[in-house]
Amino acid sequence: SRCRVIHQTNQGLAMARNNGKKAAIGNFLFFMDGDDYMHKDTIRIMYEAINISEEYDIAVIDWRITDNFDEDTTTSNDKKDISILSGKEMIYKSFADDHYNMGLAGYMWNKLYRRSTIEQIWQRNYKRMQDVDFNLRVFYNTKLVVHIHDELYFYVQRPTSLVNNPKTAVLACHCLTDILYQNYIDQTPEQKKNYGHLFLDKLYLTMIFYKDACWKSEKQKDAFTKCKRIEAVTLIPFIMNKKTSLLKKIYRLLLLNSIQLSNFMMHLRKWKR
């Protein structure tokens, strides 16, 4: 009686989540991935944490990567070890790693959202990295996040899964390039002032990965054309922003515009998948 099953033509992950959100009647929403599993008390623990204060808009849990379904889901430390972060801190932490992954913004399945926080924010239909796009837009409107330091979610990765397929690196970079660019373009002047430099720096880094992943492939022409178009729009604000060091700007631009140098540096630093 507490469950509702929705049958629909396959329209992708974004539409499934959006329709689930429309159908939900609760004050909190949790988006689990279909091939993962979690501790039996996960929702209770997250609910109790987020319910401590109306200022808490999101509860976040830690996870464990596994390749089987035999992890212990019956016991938990039920830790009281929590951290409180602002929405601004969540955005900064999302851009902390110098990689094309996106840290705390990378996943929806480890978060319990207060409905009012995400009421007006909907999933956009990207083939990969939809969670990043959604969370970055959510964090703008987030007051506080309660982070529960307990591995309550089991993220299943198999050797044959999509995430472990080297060929999907091109698609991931393609989508993340679009996501970062679109989110930068959509920012208000105040958001650009606070976060524009983060988006631009990660955008230029992602374009380096994207061009490198497409090098000497059938996708090279499209990738290079996309990056050139984006660079034409964002180059001046990227150069002019004072929050990114001059050395990092030069490094990004050199690698982006010299794919031979980029390939050499990727190999040297073992950035390639």
PDB file of N, CA, C and O in Angstrom, residues 192-257:
ATOM      1  N   LYS A 192      27.934  33.955 -11.221  1.00  0.00           N
ATOM      2  CA  LYS A 192      29.199  34.035 -11.961  1.00  0.00           C
ATOM      3  C   LYS A 192      30.302  34.640 -11.085  1.00  0.00           C
ATOM      4  O   LYS A 192      31.455  34.205 -11.128  1.00  0.00           O
ATOM      5  N   LYS A 193      29.926  35.643 -10.296  1.00  0.00           N
ATOM      6  CA  LYS A 193      30.896  36.280  -9.411  1.00  0.00           C
ATOM      7  C   LYS A 193      31.441  35.290  -8.381  1.00  0.00           C
ATOM      8  O   LYS A 193      32.642  35.275  -8.087  1.00  0.00           O
ATOM      9  N   ASN A 194      30.568  34.439  -7.850  1.00  0.00           N
ATOM     10  CA  ASN A 194      30.964  33.500  -6.801  1.00  0.00           C
ATOM     11  C   ASN A 194      31.562  32.200  -7.338  1.00  0.00           C
ATOM     12  O   ASN A 194      32.477  31.646  -6.722  1.00  0.00           O
ATOM     13  N   TYR A 195      31.024  31.706  -8.465  1.00  0.00           N
ATOM     14  CA  TYR A 195      31.381  30.361  -8.905  1.00  0.00           C
ATOM     15  C   TYR A 195      31.856  30.276 -10.358  1.00  0.00           C
ATOM     16  O   TYR A 195      32.281  29.204 -10.792  1.00  0.00           O
ATOM     17  N   GLY A 196      31.779  31.374 -11.100  1.00  0.00           N
ATOM     18  CA  GLY A 196      32.104  31.315 -12.524  1.00  0.00           C
ATOM     19  C   GLY A 196      33.488  30.754 -12.797  1.00  0.00           C
ATOM     20  O   GLY A 196      33.680  29.948 -13.717  1.00  0.00           O
ATOM     21  N   HIS A 197      34.465  31.141 -11.975  1.00  0.00           N
ATOM     22  CA  HIS A 197      35.836  30.683 -12.196  1.00  0.00           C
ATOM     23  C   HIS A 197      35.961  29.170 -12.006  1.00  0.00           C
ATOM     24  O   HIS A 197      36.758  28.514 -12.688  1.00  0.00           O
ATOM     25  N   LEU A 198      35.167  28.599 -11.110  1.00  0.00           N
ATOM     26  CA  LEU A 198      35.201  27.148 -10.894  1.00  0.00           C
ATOM     27  C   LEU A 198      34.686  26.415 -12.125  1.00  0.00           C
ATOM     28  O   LEU A 198      35.286  25.423 -12.582  1.00  0.00           O
ATOM     29  N   PHE A 199      33.565  26.881 -12.651  1.00  0.00           N
ATOM     30  CA  PHE A 199      32.972  26.240 -13.820  1.00  0.00           C
ATOM     31  C   PHE A 199      33.886  26.356 -15.035  1.00  0.00           C
ATOM     32  O   PHE A 199      34.054  25.402 -15.792  1.00  0.00           O
ATOM     33  N   LEU A 200      34.470  27.534 -15.234  1.00  0.00           N
ATOM     34  CA  LEU A 200      35.333  27.728 -16.402  1.00  0.00           C
ATOM     35  C   LEU A 200      36.597  26.883 -16.308  1.00  0.00           C
ATOM     36  O   LEU A 200      37.020  26.274 -17.300  1.00  0.00           O
ATOM     37  N   ASP A 201      37.205  26.823 -15.137  1.00  0.00           N
ATOM     38  CA  ASP A 201      38.427  26.028 -14.981  1.00  0.00           C
ATOM     39  C   ASP A 201      38.153  24.560 -15.241  1.00  0.00           C
ATOM     40  O   ASP A 201      38.896  23.892 -15.969  1.00  0.00           O
ATOM     41  N   LYS A 202      37.061  24.035 -14.670  1.00  0.00           N
ATOM     42  CA  LYS A 202      36.720  22.624 -14.890  1.00  0.00           C
ATOM     43  C   LYS A 202      36.285  22.383 -16.332  1.00  0.00           C
ATOM     44  O   LYS A 202      36.551  21.327 -16.899  1.00  0.00           O
ATOM     45  N   LEU A 203      35.631  23.370 -16.942  1.00  0.00           N
ATOM     46  CA  LEU A 203      35.235  23.256 -18.337  1.00  0.00           C
ATOM     47  C   LEU A 203      36.452  23.111 -19.236  1.00  0.00           C
ATOM     48  O   LEU A 203      36.494  22.236 -20.118  1.00  0.00           O
ATOM     49  N   TYR A 204      37.459  23.944 -19.021  1.00  0.00           N
ATOM     50  CA  TYR A 204      38.656  23.882 -19.869  1.00  0.00           C
ATOM     51  C   TYR A 204      39.425  22.581 -19.632  1.00  0.00           C
ATOM     52  O   TYR A 204      39.972  21.988 -20.563  1.00  0.00           O
ATOM     53  N   LEU A 205      39.455  22.117 -18.397  1.00  0.00           N
ATOM     54  CA  LEU A 205      40.105  20.839 -18.119  1.00  0.00           C
ATOM     55  C   LEU A 205      39.358  19.693 -18.797  1.00  0.00           C
ATOM     56  O   LEU A 205      39.970  18.803 -19.400  1.00  0.00           O
ATOM     57  N   THR A 206      38.034  19.724 -18.727  1.00  0.00           N
ATOM     58  CA  THR A 206      37.230  18.668 -19.335  1.00  0.00           C
ATOM     59  C   THR A 206      37.387  18.666 -20.851  1.00  0.00           C
ATOM     60  O   THR A 206      37.432  17.603 -21.481  1.00  0.00           O
ATOM     61  N   MET A 207      37.481  19.847 -21.458  1.00  0.00           N
ATOM     62  CA  MET A 207      37.677  19.910 -22.910  1.00  0.00           C
ATOM     63  C   MET A 207      39.021  19.298 -23.307  1.00  0.00           C
ATOM     64  O   MET A 207      39.144  18.695 -24.385  1.00  0.00           O
ATOM     65  N   ILE A 208      40.021  19.438 -22.451  1.00  0.00           N
ATOM     66  CA  ILE A 208      41.316  18.791 -22.716  1.00  0.00           C
ATOM     67  C   ILE A 208      41.152  17.282 -22.751  1.00  0.00           C
ATOM     68  O   ILE A 208      41.620  16.597 -23.661  1.00  0.00           O
ATOM     69  N   PHE A 209      40.465  16.732 -21.737  1.00  0.00           N
ATOM     70  CA  PHE A 209      40.199  15.298 -21.705  1.00  0.00           C
ATOM     71  C   PHE A 209      39.381  14.868 -22.921  1.00  0.00           C
ATOM     72  O   PHE A 209      39.613  13.807 -23.506  1.00  0.00           O
ATOM     73  N   TYR A 210      38.399  15.689 -23.278  1.00  0.00           N
ATOM     74  CA  TYR A 210      37.492  15.373 -24.383  1.00  0.00           C
ATOM     75  C   TYR A 210      38.260  15.288 -25.705  1.00  0.00           C
ATOM     76  O   TYR A 210      38.140  14.303 -26.458  1.00  0.00           O
ATOM     77  N   LYS A 211      39.071  16.291 -25.988  1.00  0.00           N
ATOM     78  CA  LYS A 211      39.843  16.283 -27.233  1.00  0.00           C
ATOM     79  C   LYS A 211      40.855  15.139 -27.255  1.00  0.00           C
ATOM     80  O   LYS A 211      41.075  14.498 -28.277  1.00  0.00           O
ATOM     81  N   ASP A 212      41.446  14.885 -26.087  1.00  0.00           N
ATOM     82  CA  ASP A 212      42.411  13.791 -25.997  1.00  0.00           C
ATOM     83  C   ASP A 212      41.731  12.439 -26.237  1.00  0.00           C
ATOM     84  O   ASP A 212      42.261  11.587 -26.949  1.00  0.00           O
ATOM     85  N   ALA A 213      40.534  12.248 -25.660  1.00  0.00           N
ATOM     86  CA  ALA A 213      39.830  10.976 -25.808  1.00  0.00           C
ATOM     87  C   ALA A 213      39.382  10.730 -27.249  1.00  0.00           C
ATOM     88  O   ALA A 213      39.249   9.579 -27.675  1.00  0.00           O
ATOM     89  N   CYS A 214      39.152  11.818 -27.996  1.00  0.00           N
ATOM     90  CA  CYS A 214      38.674  11.697 -29.384  1.00  0.00           C
ATOM     91  C   CYS A 214      39.798  11.720 -30.415  1.00  0.00           C
ATOM     92  O   CYS A 214      39.547  11.589 -31.612  1.00  0.00           O
ATOM     93  N   TRP A 215      41.034  11.892 -29.966  1.00  0.00           N
ATOM     94  CA  TRP A 215      42.175  12.046 -30.869  1.00  0.00           C
ATOM     95  C   TRP A 215      42.268  10.868 -31.847  1.00  0.00           C
ATOM     96  O   TRP A 215      42.225   9.712 -31.459  1.00  0.00           O
ATOM     97  N   LYS A 216      42.316  11.186 -33.143  1.00  0.00           N
ATOM     98  CA  LYS A 216      42.439  10.217 -34.226  1.00  0.00           C
ATOM     99  C   LYS A 216      41.297   9.202 -34.242  1.00  0.00           C
ATOM    100  O   LYS A 216      41.478   8.030 -34.572  1.00  0.00           O
ATOM    101  N   SER A 217      40.112   9.666 -33.879  1.00  0.00           N
ATOM    102  CA  SER A 217      38.918   8.822 -33.966  1.00  0.00           C
ATOM    103  C   SER A 217      37.901   9.514 -34.858  1.00  0.00           C
ATOM    104  O   SER A 217      38.079  10.662 -35.274  1.00  0.00           O
ATOM    105  N   GLU A 218      36.796   8.808 -35.142  1.00  0.00           N
ATOM    106  CA  GLU A 218      35.760   9.387 -35.995  1.00  0.00           C
ATOM    107  C   GLU A 218      35.041  10.542 -35.313  1.00  0.00           C
ATOM    108  O   GLU A 218      34.350  11.332 -35.961  1.00  0.00           O
ATOM    109  N   LYS A 219      35.207  10.667 -34.007  1.00  0.00           N
ATOM    110  CA  LYS A 219      34.547  11.740 -33.260  1.00  0.00           C
ATOM    111  C   LYS A 219      35.429  12.986 -33.119  1.00  0.00           C
ATOM    112  O   LYS A 219      35.005  13.982 -32.529  1.00  0.00           O
ATOM    113  N   GLN A 220      36.645  12.932 -33.638  1.00  0.00           N
ATOM    114  CA  GLN A 220      37.593  14.032 -33.425  1.00  0.00           C
ATOM    115  C   GLN A 220      37.078  15.348 -33.993  1.00  0.00           C
ATOM    116  O   GLN A 220      37.139  16.374 -33.316  1.00  0.00           O
ATOM    117  N   LYS A 221      36.562  15.335 -35.212  1.00  0.00           N
ATOM    118  CA  LYS A 221      36.135  16.580 -35.854  1.00  0.00           C
ATOM    119  C   LYS A 221      35.040  17.267 -35.049  1.00  0.00           C
ATOM    120  O   LYS A 221      35.107  18.480 -34.793  1.00  0.00           O
ATOM    121  N   ASP A 222      34.040  16.510 -34.639  1.00  0.00           N
ATOM    122  CA  ASP A 222      32.935  17.087 -33.873  1.00  0.00           C
ATOM    123  C   ASP A 222      33.414  17.620 -32.529  1.00  0.00           C
ATOM    124  O   ASP A 222      32.989  18.698 -32.085  1.00  0.00           O
ATOM    125  N   ALA A 223      34.301  16.862 -31.871  1.00  0.00           N
ATOM    126  CA  ALA A 223      34.811  17.283 -30.562  1.00  0.00           C
ATOM    127  C   ALA A 223      35.605  18.575 -30.681  1.00  0.00           C
ATOM    128  O   ALA A 223      35.436  19.505 -29.873  1.00  0.00           O
ATOM    129  N   PHE A 224      36.487  18.646 -31.676  1.00  0.00           N
ATOM    130  CA  PHE A 224      37.314  19.831 -31.850  1.00  0.00           C
ATOM    131  C   PHE A 224      36.462  21.046 -32.206  1.00  0.00           C
ATOM    132  O   PHE A 224      36.717  22.160 -31.741  1.00  0.00           O
ATOM    133  N   THR A 225      35.432  20.838 -33.034  1.00  0.00           N
ATOM    134  CA  THR A 225      34.536  21.930 -33.416  1.00  0.00           C
ATOM    135  C   THR A 225      33.778  22.456 -32.205  1.00  0.00           C
ATOM    136  O   THR A 225      33.642  23.668 -32.008  1.00  0.00           O
ATOM    137  N   LYS A 226      33.270  21.529 -31.374  1.00  0.00           N
ATOM    138  CA  LYS A 226      32.538  21.924 -30.163  1.00  0.00           C
ATOM    139  C   LYS A 226      33.436  22.739 -29.231  1.00  0.00           C
ATOM    140  O   LYS A 226      33.053  23.803 -28.745  1.00  0.00           O
ATOM    141  N   CYS A 227      34.640  22.254 -28.992  1.00  0.00           N
ATOM    142  CA  CYS A 227      35.555  22.943 -28.083  1.00  0.00           C
ATOM    143  C   CYS A 227      35.951  24.315 -28.614  1.00  0.00           C
ATOM    144  O   CYS A 227      36.058  25.282 -27.842  1.00  0.00           O
ATOM    145  N   LYS A 228      36.137  24.415 -29.909  1.00  0.00           N
ATOM    146  CA  LYS A 228      36.494  25.701 -30.511  1.00  0.00           C
ATOM    147  C   LYS A 228      35.361  26.705 -30.346  1.00  0.00           C
ATOM    148  O   LYS A 228      35.602  27.880 -30.037  1.00  0.00           O
ATOM    149  N   ARG A 229      34.116  26.232 -30.533  1.00  0.00           N
ATOM    150  CA  ARG A 229      32.955  27.112 -30.383  1.00  0.00           C
ATOM    151  C   ARG A 229      32.818  27.595 -28.940  1.00  0.00           C
ATOM    152  O   ARG A 229      32.570  28.775 -28.681  1.00  0.00           O
ATOM    153  N   ILE A 230      33.003  26.680 -27.985  1.00  0.00           N
ATOM    154  CA  ILE A 230      32.892  27.035 -26.575  1.00  0.00           C
ATOM    155  C   ILE A 230      34.016  27.986 -26.167  1.00  0.00           C
ATOM    156  O   ILE A 230      33.792  28.958 -25.431  1.00  0.00           O
ATOM    157  N   GLU A 231      35.220  27.713 -26.656  1.00  0.00           N
ATOM    158  CA  GLU A 231      36.359  28.566 -26.314  1.00  0.00           C
ATOM    159  C   GLU A 231      36.147  29.983 -26.824  1.00  0.00           C
ATOM    160  O   GLU A 231      36.520  30.956 -26.160  1.00  0.00           O
ATOM    161  N   ALA A 232      35.526  30.128 -27.997  1.00  0.00           N
ATOM    162  CA  ALA A 232      35.285  31.457 -28.554  1.00  0.00           C
ATOM    163  C   ALA A 232      34.373  32.287 -27.649  1.00  0.00           C
ATOM    164  O   ALA A 232      34.521  33.511 -27.547  1.00  0.00           O
ATOM    165  N   VAL A 233      33.445  31.621 -26.968  1.00  0.00           N
ATOM    166  CA  VAL A 233      32.490  32.317 -26.101  1.00  0.00           C
ATOM    167  C   VAL A 233      33.076  32.586 -24.713  1.00  0.00           C
ATOM    168  O   VAL A 233      32.787  33.613 -24.093  1.00  0.00           O
ATOM    169  N   THR A 234      33.912  31.674 -24.231  1.00  0.00           N
ATOM    170  CA  THR A 234      34.341  31.735 -22.822  1.00  0.00           C
ATOM    171  C   THR A 234      35.790  32.182 -22.617  1.00  0.00           C
ATOM    172  O   THR A 234      36.209  32.374 -21.478  1.00  0.00           O
ATOM    173  N   LEU A 235      36.548  32.365 -23.683  1.00  0.00           N
ATOM    174  CA  LEU A 235      37.973  32.640 -23.540  1.00  0.00           C
ATOM    175  C   LEU A 235      38.239  33.923 -22.744  1.00  0.00           C
ATOM    176  O   LEU A 235      39.069  33.933 -21.826  1.00  0.00           O
ATOM    177  N   ILE A 236      37.556  34.998 -23.086  1.00  0.00           N
ATOM    178  CA  ILE A 236      37.805  36.277 -22.396  1.00  0.00           C
ATOM    179  C   ILE A 236      37.481  36.189 -20.907  1.00  0.00           C
ATOM    180  O   ILE A 236      38.318  36.560 -20.075  1.00  0.00           O
ATOM    181  N   PRO A 237      36.284  35.698 -20.526  1.00  0.00           N
ATOM    182  CA  PRO A 237      36.038  35.579 -19.074  1.00  0.00           C
ATOM    183  C   PRO A 237      36.990  34.600 -18.391  1.00  0.00           C
ATOM    184  O   PRO A 237      37.341  34.795 -17.225  1.00  0.00           O
ATOM    185  N   PHE A 238      37.426  33.556 -19.101  1.00  0.00           N
ATOM    186  CA  PHE A 238      38.382  32.616 -18.515  1.00  0.00           C
ATOM    187  C   PHE A 238      39.713  33.312 -18.237  1.00  0.00           C
ATOM    188  O   PHE A 238      40.297  33.154 -17.158  1.00  0.00           O
ATOM    189  N   ILE A 239      40.191  34.100 -19.183  1.00  0.00           N
ATOM    190  CA  ILE A 239      41.469  34.797 -19.025  1.00  0.00           C
ATOM    191  C   ILE A 239      41.361  35.920 -17.992  1.00  0.00           C
ATOM    192  O   ILE A 239      42.274  36.132 -17.190  1.00  0.00           O
ATOM    193  N   MET A 240      40.224  36.613 -17.994  1.00  0.00           N
ATOM    194  CA  MET A 240      40.091  37.812 -17.167  1.00  0.00           C
ATOM    195  C   MET A 240      39.785  37.517 -15.704  1.00  0.00           C
ATOM    196  O   MET A 240      40.012  38.373 -14.850  1.00  0.00           O
ATOM    197  N   ASN A 241      39.277  36.322 -15.402  1.00  0.00           N
ATOM    198  CA  ASN A 241      38.925  36.078 -14.005  1.00  0.00           C
ATOM    199  C   ASN A 241      40.185  36.047 -13.133  1.00  0.00           C
ATOM    200  O   ASN A 241      41.212  35.498 -13.513  1.00  0.00           O
ATOM    201  N   LYS A 242      40.086  36.660 -11.959  1.00  0.00           N
ATOM    202  CA  LYS A 242      41.245  36.841 -11.089  1.00  0.00           C
ATOM    203  C   LYS A 242      41.382  35.752 -10.025  1.00  0.00           C
ATOM    204  O   LYS A 242      42.331  35.767  -9.244  1.00  0.00           O
ATOM    205  N   LYS A 243      40.441  34.809 -10.007  1.00  0.00           N
ATOM    206  CA  LYS A 243      40.460  33.775  -8.979  1.00  0.00           C
ATOM    207  C   LYS A 243      41.206  32.522  -9.420  1.00  0.00           C
ATOM    208  O   LYS A 243      41.435  31.612  -8.624  1.00  0.00           O
ATOM    209  N   THR A 244      41.563  32.450 -10.702  1.00  0.00           N
ATOM    210  CA  THR A 244      42.364  31.344 -11.223  1.00  0.00           C
ATOM    211  C   THR A 244      43.765  31.860 -11.498  1.00  0.00           C
ATOM    212  O   THR A 244      43.937  32.932 -12.094  1.00  0.00           O
ATOM    213  N   SER A 245      44.765  31.125 -11.096  1.00  0.00           N
ATOM    214  CA  SER A 245      46.141  31.594 -11.247  1.00  0.00           C
ATOM    215  C   SER A 245      46.534  31.704 -12.714  1.00  0.00           C
ATOM    216  O   SER A 245      46.032  30.954 -13.568  1.00  0.00           O
ATOM    217  N   LEU A 246      47.439  32.628 -13.007  1.00  0.00           N
ATOM    218  CA  LEU A 246      47.920  32.824 -14.371  1.00  0.00           C
ATOM    219  C   LEU A 246      48.586  31.558 -14.891  1.00  0.00           C
ATOM    220  O   LEU A 246      48.396  31.166 -16.051  1.00  0.00           O
ATOM    221  N   LEU A 247      49.344  30.884 -14.039  1.00  0.00           N
ATOM    222  CA  LEU A 247      50.022  29.660 -14.452  1.00  0.00           C
ATOM    223  C   LEU A 247      49.025  28.588 -14.866  1.00  0.00           C
ATOM    224  O   LEU A 247      49.216  27.906 -15.881  1.00  0.00           O
ATOM    225  N   LYS A 248      47.943  28.440 -14.112  1.00  0.00           N
ATOM    226  CA  LYS A 248      46.938  27.430 -14.452  1.00  0.00           C
ATOM    227  C   LYS A 248      46.243  27.784 -15.764  1.00  0.00           C
ATOM    228  O   LYS A 248      45.976  26.908 -16.591  1.00  0.00           O
ATOM    229  N   LYS A 249      45.962  29.061 -15.981  1.00  0.00           N
ATOM    230  CA  LYS A 249      45.335  29.487 -17.241  1.00  0.00           C
ATOM    231  C   LYS A 249      46.223  29.133 -18.427  1.00  0.00           C
ATOM    232  O   LYS A 249      45.758  28.593 -19.443  1.00  0.00           O
ATOM    233  N   ILE A 250      47.519  29.456 -18.317  1.00  0.00           N
ATOM    234  CA  ILE A 250      48.457  29.161 -19.407  1.00  0.00           C
ATOM    235  C   ILE A 250      48.532  27.668 -19.648  1.00  0.00           C
ATOM    236  O   ILE A 250      48.508  27.194 -20.794  1.00  0.00           O
ATOM    237  N   TYR A 251      48.599  26.905 -18.579  1.00  0.00           N
ATOM    238  CA  TYR A 251      48.690  25.443 -18.670  1.00  0.00           C
ATOM    239  C   TYR A 251      47.460  24.870 -19.363  1.00  0.00           C
ATOM    240  O   TYR A 251      47.573  24.037 -20.269  1.00  0.00           O
ATOM    241  N   ARG A 252      46.276  25.326 -18.958  1.00  0.00           N
ATOM    242  CA  ARG A 252      45.043  24.841 -19.578  1.00  0.00           C
ATOM    243  C   ARG A 252      45.014  25.172 -21.073  1.00  0.00           C
ATOM    244  O   ARG A 252      44.689  24.319 -21.912  1.00  0.00           O
ATOM    245  N   LEU A 253      45.347  26.408 -21.414  1.00  0.00           N
ATOM    246  CA  LEU A 253      45.251  26.832 -22.811  1.00  0.00           C
ATOM    247  C   LEU A 253      46.289  26.142 -23.692  1.00  0.00           C
ATOM    248  O   LEU A 253      46.012  25.801 -24.850  1.00  0.00           O
ATOM    249  N   LEU A 254      47.478  25.925 -23.156  1.00  0.00           N
ATOM    250  CA  LEU A 254      48.503  25.218 -23.917  1.00  0.00           C
ATOM    251  C   LEU A 254      48.067  23.790 -24.232  1.00  0.00           C
ATOM    252  O   LEU A 254      48.180  23.320 -25.367  1.00  0.00           O
ATOM    253  N   LEU A 255      47.570  23.093 -23.242  1.00  0.00           N
ATOM    254  CA  LEU A 255      47.136  21.709 -23.456  1.00  0.00           C
ATOM    255  C   LEU A 255      45.924  21.642 -24.372  1.00  0.00           C
ATOM    256  O   LEU A 255      45.827  20.755 -25.223  1.00  0.00           O
ATOM    257  N   LEU A 256      44.996  22.564 -24.198  1.00  0.00           N
ATOM    258  CA  LEU A 256      43.779  22.534 -25.003  1.00  0.00           C
ATOM    259  C   LEU A 256      44.058  22.781 -26.472  1.00  0.00           C
ATOM    260  O   LEU A 256      43.426  22.179 -27.343  1.00  0.00           O
ATOM    261  N   ASN A 257      45.014  23.645 -26.756  1.00  0.00           N
ATOM    262  CA  ASN A 257      45.257  24.042 -28.142  1.00  0.00           C
ATOM    263  C   ASN A 257      46.457  23.344 -28.766  1.00  0.00           C
ATOM    264  O   ASN A 257      46.830  23.653 -29.901  1.00  0.00           O
TER     265      ASN A 257
END
